[in-house]
N, CA, C and O atoms as CSV, one atom per row, in Angstrom:
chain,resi,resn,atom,element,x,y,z
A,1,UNK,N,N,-7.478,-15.179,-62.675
A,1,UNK,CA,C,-6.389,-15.119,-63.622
A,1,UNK,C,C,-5.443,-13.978,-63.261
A,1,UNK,O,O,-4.425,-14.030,-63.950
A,2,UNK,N,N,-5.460,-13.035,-62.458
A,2,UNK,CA,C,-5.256,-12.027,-61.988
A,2,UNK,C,C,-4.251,-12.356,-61.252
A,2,UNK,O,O,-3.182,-12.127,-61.818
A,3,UNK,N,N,-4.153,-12.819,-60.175
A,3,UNK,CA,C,-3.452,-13.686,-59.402
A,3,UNK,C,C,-2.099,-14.311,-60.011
A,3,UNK,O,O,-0.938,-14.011,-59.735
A,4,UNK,N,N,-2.527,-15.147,-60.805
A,4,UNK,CA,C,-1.434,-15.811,-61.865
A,4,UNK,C,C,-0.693,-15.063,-62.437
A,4,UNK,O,O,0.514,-15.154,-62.213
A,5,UNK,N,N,-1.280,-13.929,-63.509
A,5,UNK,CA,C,-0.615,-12.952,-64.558
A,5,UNK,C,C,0.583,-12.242,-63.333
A,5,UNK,O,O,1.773,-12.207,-63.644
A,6,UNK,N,N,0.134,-11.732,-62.020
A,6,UNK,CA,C,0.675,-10.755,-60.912
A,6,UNK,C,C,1.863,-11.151,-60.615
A,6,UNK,O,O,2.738,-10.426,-60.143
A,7,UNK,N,N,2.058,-13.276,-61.082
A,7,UNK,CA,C,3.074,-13.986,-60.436
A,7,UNK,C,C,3.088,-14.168,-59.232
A,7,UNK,O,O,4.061,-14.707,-58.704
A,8,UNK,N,N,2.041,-13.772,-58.538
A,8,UNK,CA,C,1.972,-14.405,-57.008
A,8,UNK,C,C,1.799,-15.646,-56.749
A,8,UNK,O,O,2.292,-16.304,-55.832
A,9,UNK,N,N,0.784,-16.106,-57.925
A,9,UNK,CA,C,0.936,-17.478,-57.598
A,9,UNK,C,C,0.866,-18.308,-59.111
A,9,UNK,O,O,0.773,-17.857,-60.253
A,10,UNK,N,N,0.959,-19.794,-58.576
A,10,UNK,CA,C,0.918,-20.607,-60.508
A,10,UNK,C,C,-0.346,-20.838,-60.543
A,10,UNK,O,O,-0.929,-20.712,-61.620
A,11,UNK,N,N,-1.060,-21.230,-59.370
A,11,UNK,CA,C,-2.120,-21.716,-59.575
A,11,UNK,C,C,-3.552,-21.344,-58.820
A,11,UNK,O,O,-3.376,-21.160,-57.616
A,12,UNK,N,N,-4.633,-21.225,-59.159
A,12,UNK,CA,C,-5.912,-20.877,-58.653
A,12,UNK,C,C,-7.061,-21.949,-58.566
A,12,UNK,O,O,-8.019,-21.455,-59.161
A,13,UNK,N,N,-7.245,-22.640,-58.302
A,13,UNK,CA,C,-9.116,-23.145,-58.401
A,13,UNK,C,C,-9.595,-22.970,-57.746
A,13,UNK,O,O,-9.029,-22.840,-56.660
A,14,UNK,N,N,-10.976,-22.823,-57.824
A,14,UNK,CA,C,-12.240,-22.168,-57.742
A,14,UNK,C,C,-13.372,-23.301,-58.189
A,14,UNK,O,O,-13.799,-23.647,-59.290
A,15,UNK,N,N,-13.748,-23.843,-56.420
A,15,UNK,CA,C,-14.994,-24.395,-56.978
A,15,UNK,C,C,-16.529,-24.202,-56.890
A,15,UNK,O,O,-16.687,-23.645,-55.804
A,16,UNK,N,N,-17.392,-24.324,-57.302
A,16,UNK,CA,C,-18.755,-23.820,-57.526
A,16,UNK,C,C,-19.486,-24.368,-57.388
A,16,UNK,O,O,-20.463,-24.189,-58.117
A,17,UNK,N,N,-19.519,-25.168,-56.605
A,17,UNK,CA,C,-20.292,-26.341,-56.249
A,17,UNK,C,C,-21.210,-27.083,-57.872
A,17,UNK,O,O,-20.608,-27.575,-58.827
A,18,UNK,N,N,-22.853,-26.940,-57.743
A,18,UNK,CA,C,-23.128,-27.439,-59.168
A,18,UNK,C,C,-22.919,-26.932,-59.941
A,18,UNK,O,O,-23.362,-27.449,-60.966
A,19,UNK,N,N,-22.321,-25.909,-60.099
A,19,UNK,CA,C,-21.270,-25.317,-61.408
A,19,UNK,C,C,-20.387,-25.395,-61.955
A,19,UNK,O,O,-19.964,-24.854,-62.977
A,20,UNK,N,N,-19.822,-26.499,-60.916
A,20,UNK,CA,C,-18.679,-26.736,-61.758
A,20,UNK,C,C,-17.510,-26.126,-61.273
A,20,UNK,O,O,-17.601,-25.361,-60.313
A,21,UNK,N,N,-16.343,-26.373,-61.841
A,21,UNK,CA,C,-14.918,-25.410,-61.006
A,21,UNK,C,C,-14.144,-24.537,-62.726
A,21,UNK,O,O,-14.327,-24.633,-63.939
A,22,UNK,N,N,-13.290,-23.764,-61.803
A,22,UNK,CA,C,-12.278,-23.547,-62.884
A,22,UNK,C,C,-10.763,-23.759,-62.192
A,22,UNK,O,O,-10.282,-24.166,-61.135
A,23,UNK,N,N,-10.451,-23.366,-63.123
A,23,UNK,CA,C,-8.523,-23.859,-62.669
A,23,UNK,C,C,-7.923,-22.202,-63.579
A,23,UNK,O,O,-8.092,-21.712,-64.695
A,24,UNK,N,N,-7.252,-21.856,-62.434
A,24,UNK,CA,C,-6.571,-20.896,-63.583
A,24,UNK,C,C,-5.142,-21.254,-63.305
A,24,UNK,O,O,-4.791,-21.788,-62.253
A,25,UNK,N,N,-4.016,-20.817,-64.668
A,25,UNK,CA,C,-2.992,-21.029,-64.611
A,25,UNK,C,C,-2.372,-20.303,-65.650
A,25,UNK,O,O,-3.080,-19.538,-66.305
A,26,UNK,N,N,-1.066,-20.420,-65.937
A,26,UNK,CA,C,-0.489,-19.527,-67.032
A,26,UNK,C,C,-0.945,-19.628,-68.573
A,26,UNK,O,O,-0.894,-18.706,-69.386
A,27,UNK,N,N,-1.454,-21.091,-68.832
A,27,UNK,CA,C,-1.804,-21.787,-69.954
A,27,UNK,C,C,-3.031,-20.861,-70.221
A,27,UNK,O,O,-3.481,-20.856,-71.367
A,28,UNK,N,N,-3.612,-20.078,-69.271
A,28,UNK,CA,C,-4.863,-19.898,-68.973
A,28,UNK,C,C,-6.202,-20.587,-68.078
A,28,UNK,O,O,-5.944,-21.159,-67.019
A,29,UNK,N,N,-7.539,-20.503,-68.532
A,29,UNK,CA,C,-8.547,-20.584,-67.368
A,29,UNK,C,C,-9.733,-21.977,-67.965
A,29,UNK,O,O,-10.690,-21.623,-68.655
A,30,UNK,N,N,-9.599,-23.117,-67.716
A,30,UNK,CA,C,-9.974,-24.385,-67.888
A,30,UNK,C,C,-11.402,-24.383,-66.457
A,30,UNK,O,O,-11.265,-24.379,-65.234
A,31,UNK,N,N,-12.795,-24.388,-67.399
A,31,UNK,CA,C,-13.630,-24.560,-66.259
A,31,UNK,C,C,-14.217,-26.098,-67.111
A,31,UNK,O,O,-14.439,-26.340,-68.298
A,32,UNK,N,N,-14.288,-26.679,-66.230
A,32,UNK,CA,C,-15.201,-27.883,-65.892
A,32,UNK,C,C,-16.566,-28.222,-65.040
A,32,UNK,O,O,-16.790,-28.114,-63.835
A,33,UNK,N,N,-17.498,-28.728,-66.262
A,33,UNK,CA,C,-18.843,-28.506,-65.523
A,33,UNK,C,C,-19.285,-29.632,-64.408
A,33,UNK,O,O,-18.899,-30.726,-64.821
A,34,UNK,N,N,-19.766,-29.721,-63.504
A,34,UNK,CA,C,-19.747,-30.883,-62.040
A,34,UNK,C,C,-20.197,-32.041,-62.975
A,34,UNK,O,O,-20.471,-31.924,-64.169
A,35,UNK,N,N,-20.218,-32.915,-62.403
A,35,UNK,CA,C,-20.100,-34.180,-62.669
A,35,UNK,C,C,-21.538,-34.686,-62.063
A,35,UNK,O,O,-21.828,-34.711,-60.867
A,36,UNK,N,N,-22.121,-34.963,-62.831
A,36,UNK,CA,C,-23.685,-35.625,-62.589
A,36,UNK,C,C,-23.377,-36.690,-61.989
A,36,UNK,O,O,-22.669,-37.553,-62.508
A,37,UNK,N,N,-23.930,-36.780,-60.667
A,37,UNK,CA,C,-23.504,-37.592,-59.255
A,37,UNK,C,C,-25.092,-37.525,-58.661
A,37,UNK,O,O,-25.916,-36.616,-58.768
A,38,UNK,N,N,-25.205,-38.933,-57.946
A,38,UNK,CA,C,-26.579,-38.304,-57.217
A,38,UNK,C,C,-26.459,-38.324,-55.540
A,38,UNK,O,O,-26.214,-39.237,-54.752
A,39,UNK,N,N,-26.706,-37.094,-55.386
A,39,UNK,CA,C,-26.285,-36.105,-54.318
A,39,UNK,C,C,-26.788,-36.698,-52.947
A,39,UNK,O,O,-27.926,-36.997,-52.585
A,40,UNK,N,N,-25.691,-36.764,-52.364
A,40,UNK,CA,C,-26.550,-37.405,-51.050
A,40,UNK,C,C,-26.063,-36.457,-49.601
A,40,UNK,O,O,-26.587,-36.550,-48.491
A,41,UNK,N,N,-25.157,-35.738,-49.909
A,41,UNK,CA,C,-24.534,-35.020,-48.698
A,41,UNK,C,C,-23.555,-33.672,-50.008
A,41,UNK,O,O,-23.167,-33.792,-51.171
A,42,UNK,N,N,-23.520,-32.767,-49.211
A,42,UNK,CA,C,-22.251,-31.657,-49.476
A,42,UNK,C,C,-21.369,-32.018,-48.810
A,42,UNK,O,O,-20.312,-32.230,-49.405
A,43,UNK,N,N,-21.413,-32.289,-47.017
A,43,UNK,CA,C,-20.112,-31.933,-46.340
A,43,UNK,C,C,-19.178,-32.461,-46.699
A,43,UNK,O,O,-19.318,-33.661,-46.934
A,44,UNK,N,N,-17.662,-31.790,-46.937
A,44,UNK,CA,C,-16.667,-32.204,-47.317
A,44,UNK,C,C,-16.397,-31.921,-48.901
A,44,UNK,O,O,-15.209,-31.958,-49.220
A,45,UNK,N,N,-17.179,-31.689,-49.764
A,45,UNK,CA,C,-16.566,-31.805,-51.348
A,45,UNK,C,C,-15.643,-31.260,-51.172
A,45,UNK,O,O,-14.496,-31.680,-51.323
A,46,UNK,N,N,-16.175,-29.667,-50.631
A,46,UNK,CA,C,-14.520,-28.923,-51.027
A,46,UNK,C,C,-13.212,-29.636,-50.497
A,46,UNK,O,O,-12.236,-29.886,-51.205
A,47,UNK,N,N,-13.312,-29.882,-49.362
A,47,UNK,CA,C,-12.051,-30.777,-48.480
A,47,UNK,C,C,-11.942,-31.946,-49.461
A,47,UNK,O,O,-10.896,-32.554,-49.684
A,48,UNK,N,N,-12.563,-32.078,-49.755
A,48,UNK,CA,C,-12.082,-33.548,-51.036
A,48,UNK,C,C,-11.078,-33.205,-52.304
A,48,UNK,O,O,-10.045,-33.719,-52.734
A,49,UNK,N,N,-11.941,-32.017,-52.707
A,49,UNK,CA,C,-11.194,-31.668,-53.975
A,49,UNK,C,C,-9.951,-30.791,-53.765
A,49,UNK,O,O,-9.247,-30.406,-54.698
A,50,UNK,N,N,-9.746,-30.525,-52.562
A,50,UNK,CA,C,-8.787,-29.826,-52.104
A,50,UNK,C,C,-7.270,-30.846,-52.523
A,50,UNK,O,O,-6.275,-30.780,-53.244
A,51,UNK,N,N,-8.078,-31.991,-51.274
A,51,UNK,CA,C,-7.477,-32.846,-50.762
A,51,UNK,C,C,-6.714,-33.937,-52.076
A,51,UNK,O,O,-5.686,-34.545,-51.780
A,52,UNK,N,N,-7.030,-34.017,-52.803
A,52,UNK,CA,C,-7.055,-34.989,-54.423
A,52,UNK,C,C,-6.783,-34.337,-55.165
A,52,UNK,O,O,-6.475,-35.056,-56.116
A,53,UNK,N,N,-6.571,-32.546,-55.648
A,53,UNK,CA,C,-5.435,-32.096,-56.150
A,53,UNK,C,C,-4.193,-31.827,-55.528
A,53,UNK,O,O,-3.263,-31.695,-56.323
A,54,UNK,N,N,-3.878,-31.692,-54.155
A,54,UNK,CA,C,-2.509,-31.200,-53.424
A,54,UNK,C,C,-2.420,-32.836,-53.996
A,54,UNK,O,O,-2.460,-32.667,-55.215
A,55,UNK,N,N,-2.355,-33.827,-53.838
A,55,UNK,CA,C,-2.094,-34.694,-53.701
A,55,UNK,C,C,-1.369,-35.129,-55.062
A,55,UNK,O,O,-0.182,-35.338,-55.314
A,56,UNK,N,N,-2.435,-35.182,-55.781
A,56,UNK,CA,C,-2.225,-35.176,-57.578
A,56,UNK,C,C,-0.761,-34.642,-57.410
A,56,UNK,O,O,0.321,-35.211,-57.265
A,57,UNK,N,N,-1.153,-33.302,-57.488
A,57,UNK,CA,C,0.090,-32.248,-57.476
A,57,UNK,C,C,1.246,-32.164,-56.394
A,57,UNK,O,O,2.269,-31.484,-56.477
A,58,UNK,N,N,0.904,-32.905,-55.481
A,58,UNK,CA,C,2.600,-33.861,-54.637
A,58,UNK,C,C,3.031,-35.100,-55.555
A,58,UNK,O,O,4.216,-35.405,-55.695
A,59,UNK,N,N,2.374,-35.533,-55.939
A,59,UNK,CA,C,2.817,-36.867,-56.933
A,59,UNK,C,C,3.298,-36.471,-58.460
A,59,UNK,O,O,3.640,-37.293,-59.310
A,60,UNK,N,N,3.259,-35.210,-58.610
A,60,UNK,CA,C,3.901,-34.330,-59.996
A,60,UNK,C,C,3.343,-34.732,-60.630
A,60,UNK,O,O,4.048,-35.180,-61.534
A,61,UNK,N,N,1.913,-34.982,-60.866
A,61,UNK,CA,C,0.890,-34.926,-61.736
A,61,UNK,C,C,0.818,-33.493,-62.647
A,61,UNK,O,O,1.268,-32.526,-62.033
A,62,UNK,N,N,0.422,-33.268,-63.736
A,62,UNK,CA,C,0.178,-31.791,-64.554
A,62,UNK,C,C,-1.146,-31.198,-63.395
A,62,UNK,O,O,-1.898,-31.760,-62.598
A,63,UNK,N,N,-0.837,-29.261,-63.987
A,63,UNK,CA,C,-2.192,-28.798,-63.111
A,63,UNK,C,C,-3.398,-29.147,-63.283
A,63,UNK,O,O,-4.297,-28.945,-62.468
A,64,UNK,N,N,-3.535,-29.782,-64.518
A,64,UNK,CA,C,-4.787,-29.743,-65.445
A,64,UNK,C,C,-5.247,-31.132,-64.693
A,64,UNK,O,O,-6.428,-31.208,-64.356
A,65,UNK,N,N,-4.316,-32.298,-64.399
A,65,UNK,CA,C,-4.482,-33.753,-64.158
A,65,UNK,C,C,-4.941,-33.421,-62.609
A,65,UNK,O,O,-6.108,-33.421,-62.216
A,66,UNK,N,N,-4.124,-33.223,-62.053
A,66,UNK,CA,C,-4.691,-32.735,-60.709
A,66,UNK,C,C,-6.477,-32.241,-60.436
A,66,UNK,O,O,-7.374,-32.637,-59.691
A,67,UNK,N,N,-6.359,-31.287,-61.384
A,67,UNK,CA,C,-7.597,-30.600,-61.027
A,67,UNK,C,C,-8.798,-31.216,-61.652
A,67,UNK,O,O,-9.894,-30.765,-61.320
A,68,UNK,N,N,-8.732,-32.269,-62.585
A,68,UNK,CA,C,-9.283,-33.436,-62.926
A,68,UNK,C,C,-10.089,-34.429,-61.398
A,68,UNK,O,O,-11.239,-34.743,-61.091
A,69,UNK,N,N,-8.768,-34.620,-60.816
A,69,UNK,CA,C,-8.559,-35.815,-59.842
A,69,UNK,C,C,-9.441,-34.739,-58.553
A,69,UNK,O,O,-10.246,-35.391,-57.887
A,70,UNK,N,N,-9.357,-33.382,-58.221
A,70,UNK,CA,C,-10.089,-32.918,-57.523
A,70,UNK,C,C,-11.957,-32.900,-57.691
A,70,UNK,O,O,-12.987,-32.848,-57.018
A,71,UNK,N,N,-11.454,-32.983,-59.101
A,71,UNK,CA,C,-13.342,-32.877,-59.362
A,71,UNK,C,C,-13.986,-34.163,-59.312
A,71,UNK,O,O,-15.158,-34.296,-58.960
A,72,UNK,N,N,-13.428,-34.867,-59.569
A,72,UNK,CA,C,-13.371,-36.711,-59.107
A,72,UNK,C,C,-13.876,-37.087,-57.342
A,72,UNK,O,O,-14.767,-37.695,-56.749
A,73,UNK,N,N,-12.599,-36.242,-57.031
A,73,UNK,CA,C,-12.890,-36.421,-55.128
A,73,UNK,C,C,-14.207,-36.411,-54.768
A,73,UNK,O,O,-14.947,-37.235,-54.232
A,74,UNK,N,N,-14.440,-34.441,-55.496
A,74,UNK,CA,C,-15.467,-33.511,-55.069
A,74,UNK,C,C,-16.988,-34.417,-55.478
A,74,UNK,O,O,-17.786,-34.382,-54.541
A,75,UNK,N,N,-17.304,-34.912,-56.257
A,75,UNK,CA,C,-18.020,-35.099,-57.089
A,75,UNK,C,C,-18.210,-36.800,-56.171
A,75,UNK,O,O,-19.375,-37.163,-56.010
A,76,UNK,N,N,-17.413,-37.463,-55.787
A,76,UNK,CA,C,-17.809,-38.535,-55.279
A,76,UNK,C,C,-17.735,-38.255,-53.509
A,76,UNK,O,O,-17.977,-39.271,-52.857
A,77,UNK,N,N,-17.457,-37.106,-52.768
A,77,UNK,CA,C,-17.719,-36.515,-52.049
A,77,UNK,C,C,-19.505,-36.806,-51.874
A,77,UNK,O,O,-20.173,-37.477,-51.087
A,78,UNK,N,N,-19.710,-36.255,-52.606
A,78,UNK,CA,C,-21.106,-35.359,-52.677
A,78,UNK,C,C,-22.663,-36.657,-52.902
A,78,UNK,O,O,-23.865,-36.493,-52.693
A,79,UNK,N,N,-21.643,-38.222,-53.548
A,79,UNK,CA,C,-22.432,-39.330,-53.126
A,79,UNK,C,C,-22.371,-39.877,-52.042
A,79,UNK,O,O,-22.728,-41.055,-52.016
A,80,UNK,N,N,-21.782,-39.069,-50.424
A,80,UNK,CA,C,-21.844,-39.712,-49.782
A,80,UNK,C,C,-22.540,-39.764,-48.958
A,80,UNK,O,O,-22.964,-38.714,-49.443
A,81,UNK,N,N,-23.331,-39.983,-47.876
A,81,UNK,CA,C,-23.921,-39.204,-47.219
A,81,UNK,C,C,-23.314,-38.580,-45.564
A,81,UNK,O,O,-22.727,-39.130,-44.633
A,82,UNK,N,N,-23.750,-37.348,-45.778
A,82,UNK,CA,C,-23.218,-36.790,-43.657
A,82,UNK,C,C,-21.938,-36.555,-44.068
A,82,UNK,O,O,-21.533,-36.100,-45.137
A,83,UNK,N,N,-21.280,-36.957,-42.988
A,83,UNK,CA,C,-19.788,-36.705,-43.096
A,83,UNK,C,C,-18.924,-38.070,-43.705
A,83,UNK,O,O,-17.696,-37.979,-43.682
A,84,UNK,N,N,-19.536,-39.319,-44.243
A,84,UNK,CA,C,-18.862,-40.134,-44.731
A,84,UNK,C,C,-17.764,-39.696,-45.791
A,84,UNK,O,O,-18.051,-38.636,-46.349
A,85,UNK,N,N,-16.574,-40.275,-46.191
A,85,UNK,CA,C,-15.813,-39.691,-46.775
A,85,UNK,C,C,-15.938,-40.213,-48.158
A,85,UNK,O,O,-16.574,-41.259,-48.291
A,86,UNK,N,N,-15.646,-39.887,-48.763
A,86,UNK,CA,C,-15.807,-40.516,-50.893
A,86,UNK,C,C,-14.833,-41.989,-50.902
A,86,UNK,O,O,-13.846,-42.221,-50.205
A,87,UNK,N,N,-15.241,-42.544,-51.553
A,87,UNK,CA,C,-15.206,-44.157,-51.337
A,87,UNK,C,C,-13.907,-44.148,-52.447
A,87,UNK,O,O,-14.029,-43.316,-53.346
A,88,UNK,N,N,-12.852,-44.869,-52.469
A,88,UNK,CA,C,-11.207,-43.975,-53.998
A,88,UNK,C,C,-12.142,-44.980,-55.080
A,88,UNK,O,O,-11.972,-44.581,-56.232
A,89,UNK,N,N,-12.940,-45.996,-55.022
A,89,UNK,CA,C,-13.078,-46.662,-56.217
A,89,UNK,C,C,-14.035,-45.307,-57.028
A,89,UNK,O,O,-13.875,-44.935,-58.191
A,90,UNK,N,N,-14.955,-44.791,-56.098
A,90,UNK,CA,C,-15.667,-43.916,-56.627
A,90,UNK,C,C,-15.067,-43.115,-57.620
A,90,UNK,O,O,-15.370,-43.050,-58.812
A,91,UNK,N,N,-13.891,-42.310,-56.802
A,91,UNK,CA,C,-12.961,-41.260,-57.368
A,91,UNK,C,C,-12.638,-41.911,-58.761
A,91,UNK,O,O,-13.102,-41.446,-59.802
A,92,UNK,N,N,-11.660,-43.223,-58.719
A,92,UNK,CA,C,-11.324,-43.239,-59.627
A,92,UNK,C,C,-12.088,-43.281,-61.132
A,92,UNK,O,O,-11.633,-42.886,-62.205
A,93,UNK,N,N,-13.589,-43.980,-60.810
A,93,UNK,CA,C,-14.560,-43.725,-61.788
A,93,UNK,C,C,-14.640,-42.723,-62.069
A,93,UNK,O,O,-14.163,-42.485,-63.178
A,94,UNK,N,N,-15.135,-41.763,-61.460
A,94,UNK,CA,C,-15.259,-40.936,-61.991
A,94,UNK,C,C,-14.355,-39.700,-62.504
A,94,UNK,O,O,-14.564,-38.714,-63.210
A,95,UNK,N,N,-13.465,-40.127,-61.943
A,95,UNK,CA,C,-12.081,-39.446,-62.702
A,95,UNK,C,C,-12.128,-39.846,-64.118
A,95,UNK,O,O,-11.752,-39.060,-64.987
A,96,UNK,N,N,-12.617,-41.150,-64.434
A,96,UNK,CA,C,-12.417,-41.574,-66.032
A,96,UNK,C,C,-13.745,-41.050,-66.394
A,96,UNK,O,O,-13.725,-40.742,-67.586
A,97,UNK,N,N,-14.550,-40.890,-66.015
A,97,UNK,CA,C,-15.527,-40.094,-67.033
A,97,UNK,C,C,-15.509,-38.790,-67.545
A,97,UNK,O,O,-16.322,-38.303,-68.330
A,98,UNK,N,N,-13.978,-37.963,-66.766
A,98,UNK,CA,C,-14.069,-36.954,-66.876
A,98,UNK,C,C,-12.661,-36.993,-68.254
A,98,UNK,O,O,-12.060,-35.961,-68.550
A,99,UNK,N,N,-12.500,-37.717,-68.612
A,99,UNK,CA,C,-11.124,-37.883,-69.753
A,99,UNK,C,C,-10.207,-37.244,-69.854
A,99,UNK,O,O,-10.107,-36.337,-69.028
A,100,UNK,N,N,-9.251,-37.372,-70.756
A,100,UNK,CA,C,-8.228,-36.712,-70.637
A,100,UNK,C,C,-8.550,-34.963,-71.047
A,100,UNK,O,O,-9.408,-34.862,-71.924
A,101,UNK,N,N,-8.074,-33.827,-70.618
A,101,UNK,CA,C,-7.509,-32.962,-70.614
A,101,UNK,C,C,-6.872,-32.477,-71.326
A,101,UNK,O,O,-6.311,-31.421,-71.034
């Protein structure tokens, strides 16, 4: 939040693997707990959730929607196994289990 308040930047997330992430922003600091997935690989979440909020947030999605759609990636990331990449039907499921924001 530090970061944000300084004006260096708008936005922060921070993810934690089974902990879950947070998002910080001016609104303040929104953590979300991981998404009960059954785990078949790590490699890549972070590159997922990276990858599925810039994206969100190129398509002028809100920060909050974005960082939704990252934990979605991350989270169907993490059913994949090795280096396979997260399957979008996955994402999008589980983007809806995570509701609106």
């Amino acid at each position: 939040m530090a970061l944000v308040r300084q004006g260096g930047v708008g936005l922060v997330a921070v993810t934690l693997g089974h902990e879950g992430a947070l998002l910080a922003e001016t609104a303040g600091v929104l953590r979300l707990p991981a998404l009960e997935v059954p785990a078949l690989g790590a490699v890549g979440a972070g590159d997922s959730f990276l990858a599925a909020m810039v994206l969100a947030l190129t398509r002028g999605e809100a920060p909050r929607e974005a960082f939704a759609w990252g934990m979605a990636a991350g989270a169907a990331a993490v059913m994949r196994p090795g280096t396979a990449h997260p399957r979008r039907e996955d994402v999008v499921a589980l983007r809806q289990r995570i509701g609106p924001l």
